Coordinates of C-alpha atoms in Angstrom, one line a residue:
X17 CA 178.3 26.9 -8.7
X18 CA 180.4 25.2 -8.3
X19 CA 181.7 22.2 -5.7
X20 CA 184.0 24.9 -4.2
X21 CA 181.9 27.7 -3.8
X22 CA 178.6 25.8 -1.9
X23 CA 181.5 24.0 0.4
X24 CA 181.8 27.5 1.7
X25 CA 179.4 28.8 2.1
X26 CA 178.3 26.1 4.1
X27 CA 181.3 26.2 5.8
X28 CA 180.8 29.9 6.2
X29 CA 177.2 29.6 7.9
X30 CA 178.7 27.7 10.0
X31 CA 179.3 29.8 13.7
X32 CA 182.5 28.5 15.2
X33 CA 184.0 31.8 16.6
X34 CA 187.2 30.3 18.6
X35 CA 187.3 27.6 20.6
X36 CA 184.0 26.2 19.1
X37 CA 183.7 24.4 15.9
X38 CA 180.3 24.3 14.4
X39 CA 180.4 21.2 12.9
X40 CA 182.6 22.1 10.7
X41 CA 184.0 18.9 11.0
X42 CA 181.3 16.9 10.9
X43 CA 181.1 18.5 7.5
X44 CA 184.7 17.9 5.9
X45 CA 184.9 14.1 7.2
X46 CA 181.6 13.2 5.5
X47 CA 183.2 14.7 2.8
X48 CA 186.3 12.9 1.9
X49 CA 184.6 9.5 4.4
X50 CA 183.4 8.3 1.4
X51 CA 187.0 8.4 -0.7
X52 CA 188.3 6.6 2.3
X53 CA 190.3 8.2 4.7
X54 CA 189.8 7.2 8.5
X55 CA 188.8 10.0 10.5
X56 CA 190.0 10.7 14.4
X57 CA 188.1 13.2 16.6
X58 CA 190.5 13.8 19.2
X59 CA 189.2 16.1 21.4
X60 CA 191.0 17.7 23.9
X61 CA 189.2 20.8 26.6
X62 CA 187.1 22.5 24.8
X63 CA 188.4 21.8 21.2
X64 CA 187.9 19.8 18.2
X65 CA 190.3 18.0 16.1
X66 CA 190.1 15.9 13.2
X67 CA 192.8 13.4 12.2
X68 CA 191.8 11.7 8.7
X69 CA 194.1 9.6 6.8
X70 CA 194.5 7.2 3.3
X71 CA 196.0 5.7 2.6
X72 CA 199.5 3.9 4.7
X73 CA 202.4 4.2 2.3
X74 CA 204.7 7.0 2.6
X75 CA 205.4 9.3 1.2
X76 CA 202.0 11.6 3.3
X77 CA 200.4 14.4 1.9
X78 CA 198.9 16.7 4.7
X79 CA 197.0 19.4 4.2
X80 CA 195.7 21.5 7.5
X81 CA 194.1 24.1 8.4
X82 CA 191.3 25.5 10.8
X83 CA 187.5 25.8 11.4
X84 CA 187.9 28.8 13.5
X85 CA 187.3 32.5 13.5
X86 CA 187.4 35.9 14.8
X87 CA 184.6 37.2 16.8
X88 CA 182.9 39.3 13.6
X89 CA 183.3 42.9 15.4
X90 CA 180.2 45.3 15.3
X91 CA 177.2 43.5 12.6
X92 CA 175.4 47.0 11.6
X93 CA 178.4 47.8 9.3
X94 CA 178.8 44.8 7.8
X95 CA 176.7 44.7 4.5
X96 CA 175.5 41.5 5.3
X97 CA 174.8 39.1 8.0
X98 CA 178.5 37.2 8.4
X99 CA 177.5 33.2 9.0
X100 CA 174.8 34.0 5.9
X101 CA 177.6 33.8 3.1
X102 CA 176.8 36.2 0.4
X103 CA 177.7 36.0 -3.5
X104 CA 178.2 39.8 -4.4
X105 CA 180.4 40.4 -8.3
X106 CA 182.0 38.0 -7.8
X107 CA 182.7 37.6 -3.9
X108 CA 181.9 36.3 -1.3
X109 CA 181.1 37.8 1.6
X110 CA 181.4 35.5 5.2
X111 CA 183.5 35.2 8.4
X112 CA 186.4 33.3 7.7
X113 CA 185.3 33.3 3.3
X114 CA 189.5 34.0 3.5
X115 CA 190.6 33.2 6.7
X116 CA 190.2 30.4 6.1
X117 CA 186.6 28.6 4.8
X118 CA 187.0 29.3 1.8
X119 CA 190.6 27.2 1.5
X120 CA 189.1 24.3 3.6
X121 CA 187.1 23.8 0.9
X122 CA 189.6 24.1 -1.9
X123 CA 191.3 21.4 -0.4
X124 CA 189.0 19.7 -0.2
X125 CA 187.3 20.2 -3.3
X126 CA 191.0 19.4 -4.8
X127 CA 191.2 15.9 -2.7
X128 CA 187.6 14.5 -4.9
X129 CA 189.4 15.0 -7.9
X130 CA 192.4 14.1 -7.6
X131 CA 191.3 10.8 -5.8
X132 CA 188.8 10.3 -8.5
X133 CA 191.6 10.6 -11.4
X134 CA 193.7 8.7 -9.7
X135 CA 192.2 6.0 -7.6
X136 CA 195.6 4.2 -7.0
X137 CA 197.8 7.3 -6.4
X138 CA 201.1 5.9 -4.4
X139 CA 201.8 7.7 -1.3
X140 CA 199.2 9.3 1.5
X141 CA 196.9 12.0 2.2
X142 CA 196.0 13.4 5.7
X143 CA 194.3 16.3 6.0
X144 CA 194.3 17.6 9.9
X145 CA 192.3 20.4 11.7
X146 CA 191.3 22.1 14.2
X147 CA 189.0 24.7 16.1
X148 CA 191.9 26.0 18.2
X149 CA 194.8 28.4 16.6
X150 CA 192.4 31.8 16.1
X151 CA 192.4 31.7 20.2
X152 CA 195.3 29.8 22.4
X153 CA 196.3 27.3 20.5
X154 CA 197.0 25.3 23.1
X155 CA 194.4 22.3 22.9
X156 CA 194.7 22.1 19.4
X157 CA 197.4 21.8 16.2
X158 CA 199.7 21.7 18.7
X159 CA 197.5 18.3 20.7
X160 CA 197.7 16.7 16.7
X161 CA 201.2 16.9 16.3
X162 CA 201.8 15.2 19.5
X163 CA 200.2 12.4 19.5
X164 CA 201.9 11.8 16.1
X165 CA 205.2 12.2 17.4
X166 CA 204.5 9.8 20.2
X167 CA 203.5 7.0 17.4
X168 CA 206.3 7.5 15.5
X169 CA 203.4 9.0 12.6
X170 CA 205.7 11.6 10.7
X171 CA 204.3 13.9 7.4
X172 CA 206.4 14.5 4.8
X173 CA 204.5 17.5 2.9
X174 CA 202.2 19.8 3.9
X175 CA 200.1 22.6 2.5
X176 CA 198.5 24.4 5.3
X177 CA 195.8 27.1 3.8
X178 CA 196.7 30.8 5.6
X179 CA 196.3 33.3 3.2
X180 CA 198.9 34.1 1.8
X181 CA 198.2 35.8 -1.2
X182 CA 199.3 39.2 -1.6
X183 CA 197.5 41.1 -4.6
X184 CA 196.8 37.4 -6.7
X185 CA 196.1 34.2 -5.2
X186 CA 198.6 32.4 -5.4
X187 CA 201.9 35.0 -6.6
X188 CA 203.4 34.3 -2.7
X189 CA 203.5 31.3 -0.5
X190 CA 204.8 31.2 2.7
X191 CA 208.2 28.7 3.4
X192 CA 208.9 29.5 7.5
X193 CA 207.8 31.5 9.9
X194 CA 210.4 33.9 12.7
X195 CA 209.8 32.6 15.8
X196 CA 208.1 34.3 19.1
X197 CA 209.6 34.9 21.6
X198 CA 208.5 37.2 24.2
X199 CA 209.1 38.4 27.4
X200 CA 208.3 40.2 30.9
X201 CA 211.7 43.0 32.5
X202 CA 210.9 44.1 36.1
X203 CA 214.0 45.5 36.8
X204 CA 214.2 47.0 40.7
X205 CA 214.8 50.6 41.8
X206 CA 213.7 51.5 45.7
X207 CA 210.6 54.1 45.5
X208 CA 210.9 58.0 47.2
X209 CA 209.6 60.8 47.1
X210 CA 210.6 62.4 43.8
X211 CA 212.1 65.6 45.8
X212 CA 215.6 63.8 47.4
X213 CA 216.5 62.1 44.8
X214 CA 219.8 60.7 47.3
X215 CA 217.5 58.3 49.1
X216 CA 215.9 56.7 46.3
X217 CA 216.8 54.7 42.6
X218 CA 214.8 55.8 40.0
X219 CA 214.1 52.4 38.1
X220 CA 213.0 53.5 34.9
X221 CA 216.1 56.0 34.4
X222 CA 218.3 53.0 35.9
X223 CA 217.0 51.0 32.2
X224 CA 217.3 52.9 30.1
X225 CA 220.0 53.2 28.7
X226 CA 220.4 49.1 28.7
X227 CA 216.9 50.5 26.7
X228 CA 220.2 51.9 24.1
X229 CA 221.3 49.2 23.5
X230 CA 218.8 46.7 23.5
X231 CA 217.4 48.2 20.6
X232 CA 220.5 49.3 18.7
X233 CA 222.4 45.6 18.3
X234 CA 221.7 43.7 15.6
X235 CA 221.1 41.0 17.2
X236 CA 222.0 38.7 13.8
X237 CA 221.4 39.7 9.8
X238 CA 218.7 37.0 9.2
X239 CA 219.5 35.0 5.6
X240 CA 218.2 33.9 2.3
X241 CA 214.5 32.8 3.1
X242 CA 214.6 36.3 6.5
X243 CA 214.9 39.5 7.6
X244 CA 217.2 40.1 10.6
X245 CA 216.1 39.4 13.9
X246 CA 213.9 42.2 15.2
X247 CA 213.2 43.5 18.7
X248 CA 210.9 45.4 19.9
X249 CA 208.9 47.0 24.0
X250 CA 206.1 47.0 23.0
X251 CA 204.5 48.2 26.9
X252 CA 206.2 50.2 30.2
X253 CA 204.4 50.2 32.6
X254 CA 206.0 52.1 35.6
X255 CA 204.5 55.1 38.1
X256 CA 202.5 54.3 41.1
X257 CA 199.9 57.7 39.6
X258 CA 201.8 59.9 41.6
X259 CA 203.5 62.9 39.8
X260 CA 205.4 62.8 42.9
X261 CA 206.4 59.6 44.0
X262 CA 209.7 57.9 42.7
X263 CA 208.2 54.2 42.0
X264 CA 210.3 50.8 42.7
X265 CA 210.1 48.6 40.2
X266 CA 209.5 49.2 36.8
X267 CA 208.1 46.8 33.8
X268 CA 208.7 46.3 30.3
X269 CA 207.2 44.5 27.8
X270 CA 209.5 42.6 24.8
X271 CA 209.5 40.8 22.0
X272 CA 211.8 38.9 19.6
X273 CA 210.5 38.0 16.6
X274 CA 214.1 35.4 15.2
X275 CA 215.2 34.1 12.2
X276 CA 216.8 30.8 11.5
X277 CA 219.8 32.7 12.1
X278 CA 220.0 32.8 15.7
X279 CA 218.8 30.8 18.5
X280 CA 216.1 31.0 21.7
X281 CA 219.2 30.4 23.9
X282 CA 221.5 32.9 22.4
X283 CA 219.4 35.5 22.4
X284 CA 218.1 34.7 26.0
X285 CA 222.0 35.2 26.8
X286 CA 223.2 37.9 25.0
X287 CA 220.2 39.5 26.6
X288 CA 221.4 39.4 29.1
X289 CA 224.5 40.1 29.6
X290 CA 223.3 44.0 28.0
X291 CA 221.1 44.0 31.4
X292 CA 223.7 42.7 33.7
X293 CA 226.8 44.7 31.7
X294 CA 224.2 47.8 33.3
X295 CA 224.2 46.6 36.8
X296 CA 220.6 45.7 36.9
X297 CA 218.7 44.3 40.0
X298 CA 215.6 42.1 37.8
X299 CA 213.8 39.6 37.5
X300 CA 213.3 38.0 33.6
X301 CA 209.5 35.9 32.7
X302 CA 210.4 34.0 28.8
X303 CA 207.6 33.0 27.1
X304 CA 208.8 31.3 23.4
X305 CA 205.2 31.1 21.7
X306 CA 206.8 29.7 18.0
X307 CA 210.3 28.5 17.0
X308 CA 211.1 29.9 13.4
X309 CA 210.4 27.1 10.6
X310 CA 212.0 27.3 6.9
X311 CA 211.4 24.3 4.2
X312 CA 214.1 25.9 1.4
X313 CA 213.5 25.4 -2.1
X314 CA 212.8 21.5 -3.2
X315 CA 209.8 19.2 -3.4
X316 CA 207.6 21.0 -2.1
X317 CA 208.1 24.7 -3.1
X318 CA 209.2 23.0 -6.7
X319 CA 205.7 21.3 -6.2
X320 CA 204.0 24.0 -5.2
X321 CA 205.9 27.3 -7.8
X322 CA 205.0 24.9 -10.5
X323 CA 201.6 24.6 -10.3
X324 CA 200.8 27.7 -9.2
X325 CA 202.3 28.6 -12.4
X326 CA 200.1 25.5 -14.5
X327 CA 196.8 27.3 -13.0
X328 CA 197.8 31.1 -12.7
X329 CA 201.1 31.8 -15.5
X330 CA 202.3 33.3 -12.7
X331 CA 205.8 33.2 -11.3
X332 CA 205.1 32.6 -7.3
X333 CA 207.2 34.2 -4.4
X334 CA 208.6 32.7 -1.7
X335 CA 208.2 34.8 1.7
X336 CA 209.0 35.0 5.9
X337 CA 206.6 37.7 6.7
X338 CA 204.5 38.2 8.7
X339 CA 203.1 36.4 12.4
X340 CA 202.7 32.6 14.0
X341 CA 200.9 29.8 12.1
X342 CA 200.5 26.8 13.2
X343 CA 202.9 25.6 10.7
X344 CA 205.1 26.2 13.7
X345 CA 204.2 22.8 15.1
X346 CA 203.8 21.1 11.7
X347 CA 207.3 21.4 10.8
X348 CA 208.3 19.9 14.4
X349 CA 207.2 16.5 12.6
X350 CA 207.5 17.9 8.6
X351 CA 210.0 18.9 7.0
X352 CA 208.9 20.5 4.6
X353 CA 206.2 22.7 5.1
X354 CA 204.6 25.8 3.8
X355 CA 201.3 28.0 3.4
X356 CA 199.5 29.1 -0.1
X357 CA 196.0 30.6 0.2
X358 CA 194.0 32.7 -1.2
X359 CA 194.0 37.0 -0.7
X360 CA 195.4 38.6 3.0
X361 CA 193.8 41.5 2.7
X362 CA 190.1 41.4 4.0
X363 CA 190.7 38.8 7.1
X364 CA 190.3 39.4 10.4
X365 CA 188.4 42.2 9.1
X366 CA 184.3 43.8 8.2
X367 CA 183.1 42.6 5.7
X368 CA 186.0 40.2 4.7
X369 CA 185.3 38.6 1.3
X370 CA 187.7 35.9 -1.3
X371 CA 186.9 36.6 -5.5
X372 CA 184.9 33.3 -6.2
X373 CA 187.3 32.1 -9.6
X374 CA 190.1 32.4 -6.5
X375 CA 188.4 29.3 -5.3
X376 CA 188.1 27.3 -7.8
X377 CA 191.9 28.3 -9.0
X378 CA 192.9 27.3 -4.9
X379 CA 191.4 23.6 -5.8
X380 CA 193.4 23.6 -9.1
X381 CA 196.1 24.3 -7.4
X382 CA 196.3 22.5 -4.5
X383 CA 195.0 18.7 -7.1
X384 CA 198.2 19.7 -9.0
X385 CA 200.0 19.6 -6.3
X386 CA 199.3 16.4 -5.2
X387 CA 199.5 14.9 -9.0
X388 CA 202.8 16.2 -8.8
X389 CA 204.3 14.2 -4.9
X390 CA 201.9 11.3 -5.6
X391 CA 201.2 10.2 -9.2
X392 CA 205.1 12.0 -11.3

């Protein structure tokens, strides 16, 4: 049993349902302290965060991740206890095996081996961990980033251990993520009896032409790394429950997934211009849950790609697809952020698992990346 597998099993056995850490940070901290890391616990609300750093010089390479996991779902549908890690047919099963306790174990053992080989390496290594990524994510990584920014402690390169691979570990890395801008639009009309249309204003009918135009609008054309921005409605609420009453309002919940080709202010302005052009009376609430970020080809992308090639023989692909991650917060203090982890096929599912061989491969990729960034 490799050291990476042992550590992954130890972490999976902790019932760290978000936002609980259940001792995972202590387990990892105990591995980092003998390597010369200084540990800084940051407790925010009910969330445990850790900032650990070895060295004070630049460049600073950071590994980031989360110890919390999503709920298990029906226990009777699991083939084994989700918090009792079990290896079957070369696969490690347990909640968090892929997302992302296997990755955490891999980067800890990678750091251990790298420091043993290069105790006097240049630059610094850091670890940023939170127990608030799978939940509301308001007291986790974003708080650590705020604290680091206040004391002007910047990061040069960051690897977020999210599960990014599709068919084989290392085949895909995320070098950016789209932003997420949500809104709640309430269109006002005039409630009335459905049989007297001249005495009412149907807000659903009023909103319909605007919805058609919004859905047909090309917000941008994307760019080399991002697909075009998309606008989607997720919910529409209207009506009193009675079949003969036209409601006074209709509520529309929507979301922009947008690239670096658009700005928040630009999307808001164009959206409101369409509503105004259709003469709607409305109220509008916005919520920005994440700005887009992008790491073009450069030192970090090249180093990770070369490490993947040496360990697996594959050429990795760059992707900005999927949802948001804590990389959106780290990008505020780090110009180069990528995400790399194992296969994402079973994340958040019943019988979540990761290939045992992939854990060691991932540890090797992380170690070689450190070598390329801090010794060459």
